[in-house]
PDB file of C-alpha atoms in Angstrom:
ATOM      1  CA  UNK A   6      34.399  15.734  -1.404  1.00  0.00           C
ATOM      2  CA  UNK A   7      31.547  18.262  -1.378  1.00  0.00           C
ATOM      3  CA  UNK A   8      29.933  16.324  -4.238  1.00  0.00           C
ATOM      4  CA  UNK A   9      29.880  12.993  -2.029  1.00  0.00           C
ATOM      5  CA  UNK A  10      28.173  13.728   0.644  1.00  0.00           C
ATOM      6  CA  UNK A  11      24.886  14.753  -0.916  1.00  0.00           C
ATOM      7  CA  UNK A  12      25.131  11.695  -3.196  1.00  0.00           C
ATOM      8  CA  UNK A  13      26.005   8.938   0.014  1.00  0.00           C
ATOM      9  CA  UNK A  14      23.157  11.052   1.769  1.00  0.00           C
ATOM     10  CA  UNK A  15      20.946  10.297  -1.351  1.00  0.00           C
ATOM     11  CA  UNK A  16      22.160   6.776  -1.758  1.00  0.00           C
ATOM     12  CA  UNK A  17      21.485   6.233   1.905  1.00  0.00           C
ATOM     13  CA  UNK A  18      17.882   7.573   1.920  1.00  0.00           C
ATOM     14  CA  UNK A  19      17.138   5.615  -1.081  1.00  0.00           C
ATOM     15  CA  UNK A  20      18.162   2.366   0.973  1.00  0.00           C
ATOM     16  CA  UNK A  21      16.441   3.255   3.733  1.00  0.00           C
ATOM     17  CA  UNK A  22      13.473   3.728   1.842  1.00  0.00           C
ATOM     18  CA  UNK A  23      13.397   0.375  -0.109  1.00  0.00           C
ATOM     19  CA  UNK A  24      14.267  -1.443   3.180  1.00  0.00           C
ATOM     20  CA  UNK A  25      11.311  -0.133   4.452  1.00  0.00           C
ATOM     21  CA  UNK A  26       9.232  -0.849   1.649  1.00  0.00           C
ATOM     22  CA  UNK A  27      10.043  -4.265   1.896  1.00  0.00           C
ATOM     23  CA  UNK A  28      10.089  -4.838   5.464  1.00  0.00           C
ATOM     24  CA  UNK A  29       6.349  -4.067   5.431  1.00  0.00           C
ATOM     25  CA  UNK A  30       5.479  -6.508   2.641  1.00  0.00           C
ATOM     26  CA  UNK A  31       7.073  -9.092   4.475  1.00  0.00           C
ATOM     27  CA  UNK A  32       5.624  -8.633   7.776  1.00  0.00           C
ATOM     28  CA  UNK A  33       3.288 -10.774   9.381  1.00  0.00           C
ATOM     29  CA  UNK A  34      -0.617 -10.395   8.155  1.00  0.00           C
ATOM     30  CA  UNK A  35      -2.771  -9.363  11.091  1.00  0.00           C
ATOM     31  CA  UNK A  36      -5.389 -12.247  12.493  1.00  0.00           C
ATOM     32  CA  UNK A  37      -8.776 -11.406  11.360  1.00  0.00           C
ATOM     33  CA  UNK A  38      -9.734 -11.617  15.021  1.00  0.00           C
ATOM     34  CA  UNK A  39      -7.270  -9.270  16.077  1.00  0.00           C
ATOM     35  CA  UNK A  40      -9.319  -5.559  17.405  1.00  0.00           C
ATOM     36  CA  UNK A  41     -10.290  -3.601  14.167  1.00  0.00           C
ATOM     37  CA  UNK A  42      -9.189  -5.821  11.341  1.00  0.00           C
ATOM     38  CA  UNK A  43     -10.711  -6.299   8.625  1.00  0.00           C
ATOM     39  CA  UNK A  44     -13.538  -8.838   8.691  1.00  0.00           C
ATOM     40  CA  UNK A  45     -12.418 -11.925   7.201  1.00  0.00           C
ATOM     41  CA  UNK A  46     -13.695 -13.060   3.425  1.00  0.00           C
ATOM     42  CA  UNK A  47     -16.087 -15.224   4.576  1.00  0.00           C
ATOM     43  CA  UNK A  48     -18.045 -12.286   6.798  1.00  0.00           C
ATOM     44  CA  UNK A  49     -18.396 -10.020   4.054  1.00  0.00           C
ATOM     45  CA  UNK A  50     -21.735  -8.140   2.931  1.00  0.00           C
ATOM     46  CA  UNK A  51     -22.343  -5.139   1.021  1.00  0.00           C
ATOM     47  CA  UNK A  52     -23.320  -3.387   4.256  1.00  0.00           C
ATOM     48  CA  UNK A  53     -20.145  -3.922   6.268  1.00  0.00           C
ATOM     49  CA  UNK A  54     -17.782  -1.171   5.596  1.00  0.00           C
ATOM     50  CA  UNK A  55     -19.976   0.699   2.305  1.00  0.00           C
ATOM     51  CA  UNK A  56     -21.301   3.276   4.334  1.00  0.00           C
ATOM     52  CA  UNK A  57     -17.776   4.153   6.303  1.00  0.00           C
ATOM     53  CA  UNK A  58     -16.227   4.209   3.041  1.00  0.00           C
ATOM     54  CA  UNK A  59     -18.404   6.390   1.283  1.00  0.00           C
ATOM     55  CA  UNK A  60     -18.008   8.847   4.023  1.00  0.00           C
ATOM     56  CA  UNK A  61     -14.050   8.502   3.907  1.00  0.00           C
ATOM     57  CA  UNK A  62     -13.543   9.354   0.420  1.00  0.00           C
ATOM     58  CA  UNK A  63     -16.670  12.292  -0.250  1.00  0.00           C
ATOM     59  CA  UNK A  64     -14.534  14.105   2.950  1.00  0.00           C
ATOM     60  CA  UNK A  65     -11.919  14.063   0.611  1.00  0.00           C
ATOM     61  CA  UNK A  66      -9.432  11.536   1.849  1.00  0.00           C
ATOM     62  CA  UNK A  67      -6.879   9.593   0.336  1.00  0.00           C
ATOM     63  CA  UNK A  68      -7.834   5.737  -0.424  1.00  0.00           C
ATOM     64  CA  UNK A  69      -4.452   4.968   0.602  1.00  0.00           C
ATOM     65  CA  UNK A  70      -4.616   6.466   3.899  1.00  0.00           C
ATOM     66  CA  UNK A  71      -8.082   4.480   4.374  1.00  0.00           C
ATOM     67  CA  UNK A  72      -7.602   2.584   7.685  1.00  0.00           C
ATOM     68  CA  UNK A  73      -7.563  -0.909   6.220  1.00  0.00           C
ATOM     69  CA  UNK A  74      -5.624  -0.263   2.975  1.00  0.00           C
ATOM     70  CA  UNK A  75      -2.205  -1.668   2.404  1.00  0.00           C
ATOM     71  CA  UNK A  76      -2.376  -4.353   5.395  1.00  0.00           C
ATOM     72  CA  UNK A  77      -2.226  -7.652   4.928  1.00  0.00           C
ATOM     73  CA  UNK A  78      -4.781 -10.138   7.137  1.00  0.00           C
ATOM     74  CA  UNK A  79      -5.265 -13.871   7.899  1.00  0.00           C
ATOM     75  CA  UNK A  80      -8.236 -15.525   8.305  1.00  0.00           C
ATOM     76  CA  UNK A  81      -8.263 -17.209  11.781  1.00  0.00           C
ATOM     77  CA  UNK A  82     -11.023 -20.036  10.281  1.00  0.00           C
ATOM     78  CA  UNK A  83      -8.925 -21.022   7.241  1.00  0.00           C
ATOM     79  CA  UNK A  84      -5.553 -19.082   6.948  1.00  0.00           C
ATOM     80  CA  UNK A  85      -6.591 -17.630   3.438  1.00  0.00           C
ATOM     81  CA  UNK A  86      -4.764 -14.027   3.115  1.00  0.00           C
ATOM     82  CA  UNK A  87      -6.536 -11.363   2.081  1.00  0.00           C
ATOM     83  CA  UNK A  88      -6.651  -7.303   1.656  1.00  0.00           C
ATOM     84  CA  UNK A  89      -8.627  -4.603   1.088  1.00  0.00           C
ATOM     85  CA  UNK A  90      -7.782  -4.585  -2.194  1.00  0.00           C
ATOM     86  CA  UNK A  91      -9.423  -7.598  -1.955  1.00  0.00           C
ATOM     87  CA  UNK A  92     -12.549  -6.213  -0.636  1.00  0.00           C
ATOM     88  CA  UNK A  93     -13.016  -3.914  -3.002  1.00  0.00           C
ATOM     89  CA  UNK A  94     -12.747  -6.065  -5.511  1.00  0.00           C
ATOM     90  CA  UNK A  95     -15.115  -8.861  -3.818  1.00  0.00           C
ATOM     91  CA  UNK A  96     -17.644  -5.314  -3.524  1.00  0.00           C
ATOM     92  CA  UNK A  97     -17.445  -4.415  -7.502  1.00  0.00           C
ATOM     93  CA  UNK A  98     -17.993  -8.656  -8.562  1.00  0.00           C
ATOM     94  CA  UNK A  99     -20.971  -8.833  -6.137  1.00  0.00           C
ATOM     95  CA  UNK A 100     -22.693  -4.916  -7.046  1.00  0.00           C
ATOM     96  CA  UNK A 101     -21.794  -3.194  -4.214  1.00  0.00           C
ATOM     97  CA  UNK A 102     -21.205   0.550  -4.210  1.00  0.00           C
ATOM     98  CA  UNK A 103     -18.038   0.735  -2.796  1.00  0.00           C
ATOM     99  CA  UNK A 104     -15.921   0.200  -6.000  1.00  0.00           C
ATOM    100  CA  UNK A 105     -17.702   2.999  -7.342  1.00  0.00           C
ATOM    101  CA  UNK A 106     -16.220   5.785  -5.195  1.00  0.00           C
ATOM    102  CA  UNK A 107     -12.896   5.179  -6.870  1.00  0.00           C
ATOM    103  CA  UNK A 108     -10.862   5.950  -9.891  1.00  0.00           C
ATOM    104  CA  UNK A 109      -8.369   3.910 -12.059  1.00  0.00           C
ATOM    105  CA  UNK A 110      -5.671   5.477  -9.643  1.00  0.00           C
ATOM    106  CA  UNK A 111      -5.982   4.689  -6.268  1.00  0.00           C
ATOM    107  CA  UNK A 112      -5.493   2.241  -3.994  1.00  0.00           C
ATOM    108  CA  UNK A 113      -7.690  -0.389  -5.258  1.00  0.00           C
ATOM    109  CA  UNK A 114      -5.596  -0.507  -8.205  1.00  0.00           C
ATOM    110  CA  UNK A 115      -2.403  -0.202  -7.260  1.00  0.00           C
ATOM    111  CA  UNK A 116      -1.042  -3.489  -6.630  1.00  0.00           C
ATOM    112  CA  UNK A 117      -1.015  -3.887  -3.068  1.00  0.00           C
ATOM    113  CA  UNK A 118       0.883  -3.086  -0.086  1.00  0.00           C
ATOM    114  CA  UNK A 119       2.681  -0.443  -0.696  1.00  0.00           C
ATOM    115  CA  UNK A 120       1.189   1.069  -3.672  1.00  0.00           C
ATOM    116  CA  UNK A 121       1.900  -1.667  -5.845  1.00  0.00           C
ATOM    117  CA  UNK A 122       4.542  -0.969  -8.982  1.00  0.00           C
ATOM    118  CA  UNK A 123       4.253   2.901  -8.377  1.00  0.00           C
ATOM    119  CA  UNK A 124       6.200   3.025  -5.092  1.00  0.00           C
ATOM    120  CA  UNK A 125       8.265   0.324  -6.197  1.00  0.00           C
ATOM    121  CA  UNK A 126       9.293   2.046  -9.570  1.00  0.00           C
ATOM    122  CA  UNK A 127      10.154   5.324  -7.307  1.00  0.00           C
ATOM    123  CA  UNK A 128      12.451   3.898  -4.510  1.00  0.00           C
ATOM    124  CA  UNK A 129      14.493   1.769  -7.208  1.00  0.00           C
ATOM    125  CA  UNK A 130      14.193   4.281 -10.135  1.00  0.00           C
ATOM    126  CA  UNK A 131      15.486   7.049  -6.864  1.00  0.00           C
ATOM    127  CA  UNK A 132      18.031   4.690  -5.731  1.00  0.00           C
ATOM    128  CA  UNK A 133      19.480   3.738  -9.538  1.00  0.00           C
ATOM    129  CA  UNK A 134      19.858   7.248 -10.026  1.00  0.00           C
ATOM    130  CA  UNK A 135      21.506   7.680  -6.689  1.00  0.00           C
ATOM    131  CA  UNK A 136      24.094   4.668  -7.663  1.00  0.00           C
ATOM    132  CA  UNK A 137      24.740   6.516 -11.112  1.00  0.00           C
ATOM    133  CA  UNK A 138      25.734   9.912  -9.814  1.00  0.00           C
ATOM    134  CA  UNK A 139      28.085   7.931  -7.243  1.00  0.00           C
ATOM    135  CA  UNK A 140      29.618   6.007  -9.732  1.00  0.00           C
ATOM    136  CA  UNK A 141      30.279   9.388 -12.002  1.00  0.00           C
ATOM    137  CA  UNK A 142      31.323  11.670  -9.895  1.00  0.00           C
ATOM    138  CA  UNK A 143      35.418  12.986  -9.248  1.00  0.00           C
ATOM    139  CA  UNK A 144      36.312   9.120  -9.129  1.00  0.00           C
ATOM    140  CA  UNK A 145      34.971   8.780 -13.359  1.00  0.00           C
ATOM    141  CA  UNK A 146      37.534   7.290 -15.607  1.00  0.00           C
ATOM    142  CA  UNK A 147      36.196   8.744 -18.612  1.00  0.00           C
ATOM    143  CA  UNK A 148      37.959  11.236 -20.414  1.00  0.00           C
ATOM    144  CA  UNK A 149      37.260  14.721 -20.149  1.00  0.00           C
TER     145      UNK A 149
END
């Protein structure tokens, strides 16, 4: 019984974190003219968030802690969704600095929302595991 609990625990934690995973994929994109979204595709310059940015990362923080990255937002003029992902990538095609203060690791290339395949990998690769050392435990058929 002592072996159980730490693996339901497990197996619970693991659900709990792939729920939430997915629960903020699916949720609604914020309106471009919602307070401090980000500016919608068709109000973007090179100036508009570069200089922000810059600072942001040379402090030393994370990309993916970056105030607009991993949200999902609408554009109020046409409905087109968009990211920042999507910003940085609009900043690199049209020579902006921005794309330059990252790496192949970070948020710009990570897929998305959540941190792309990465995060996804972990919570199912956590909770597979998890399901494995349920199904083996003191209840295994296997000889022995």
């Amino acid at each position: 019984m002592r072996k159980i609990l730490p693996i339901t625990l497990m197996a619970a934690a693991a659900s709990l974190a792939a729920n939430t995973a997915i629960a903020q994929a699916d949720a609604a994109p914020i309106a471009s003219d919602s307070a401090g979204a980000l500016e919608a595709p068709e109000d973007w310059d090179c100036d508009l968030y570069d200089e922000e940015w810059r600072e942001w990362i040379d402090e030393g923080n994370s990309p993916d802690a970056w105030r607009f990255a991993g949200k999902r937002y609408r554009a109020v003029s046409d409905g087109d969704l968009y990211t920042w992902e999507d910003w940085l990538d609009w900043s690199d095609e049209n020579g902006c600095l921005a794309g330059a203060y990252l790496d192949g690791g970070t948020a710009a290339n990570s897929g998305g929302a959540f941190g792309g395949s990465t995060a996804i990998g972990l919570v199912v690769g956590f909770f597979a595991t998890a399901l494995i050392a349920a199904s083996g435990g003191e209840n295994s058929q296997s000889p022995g």
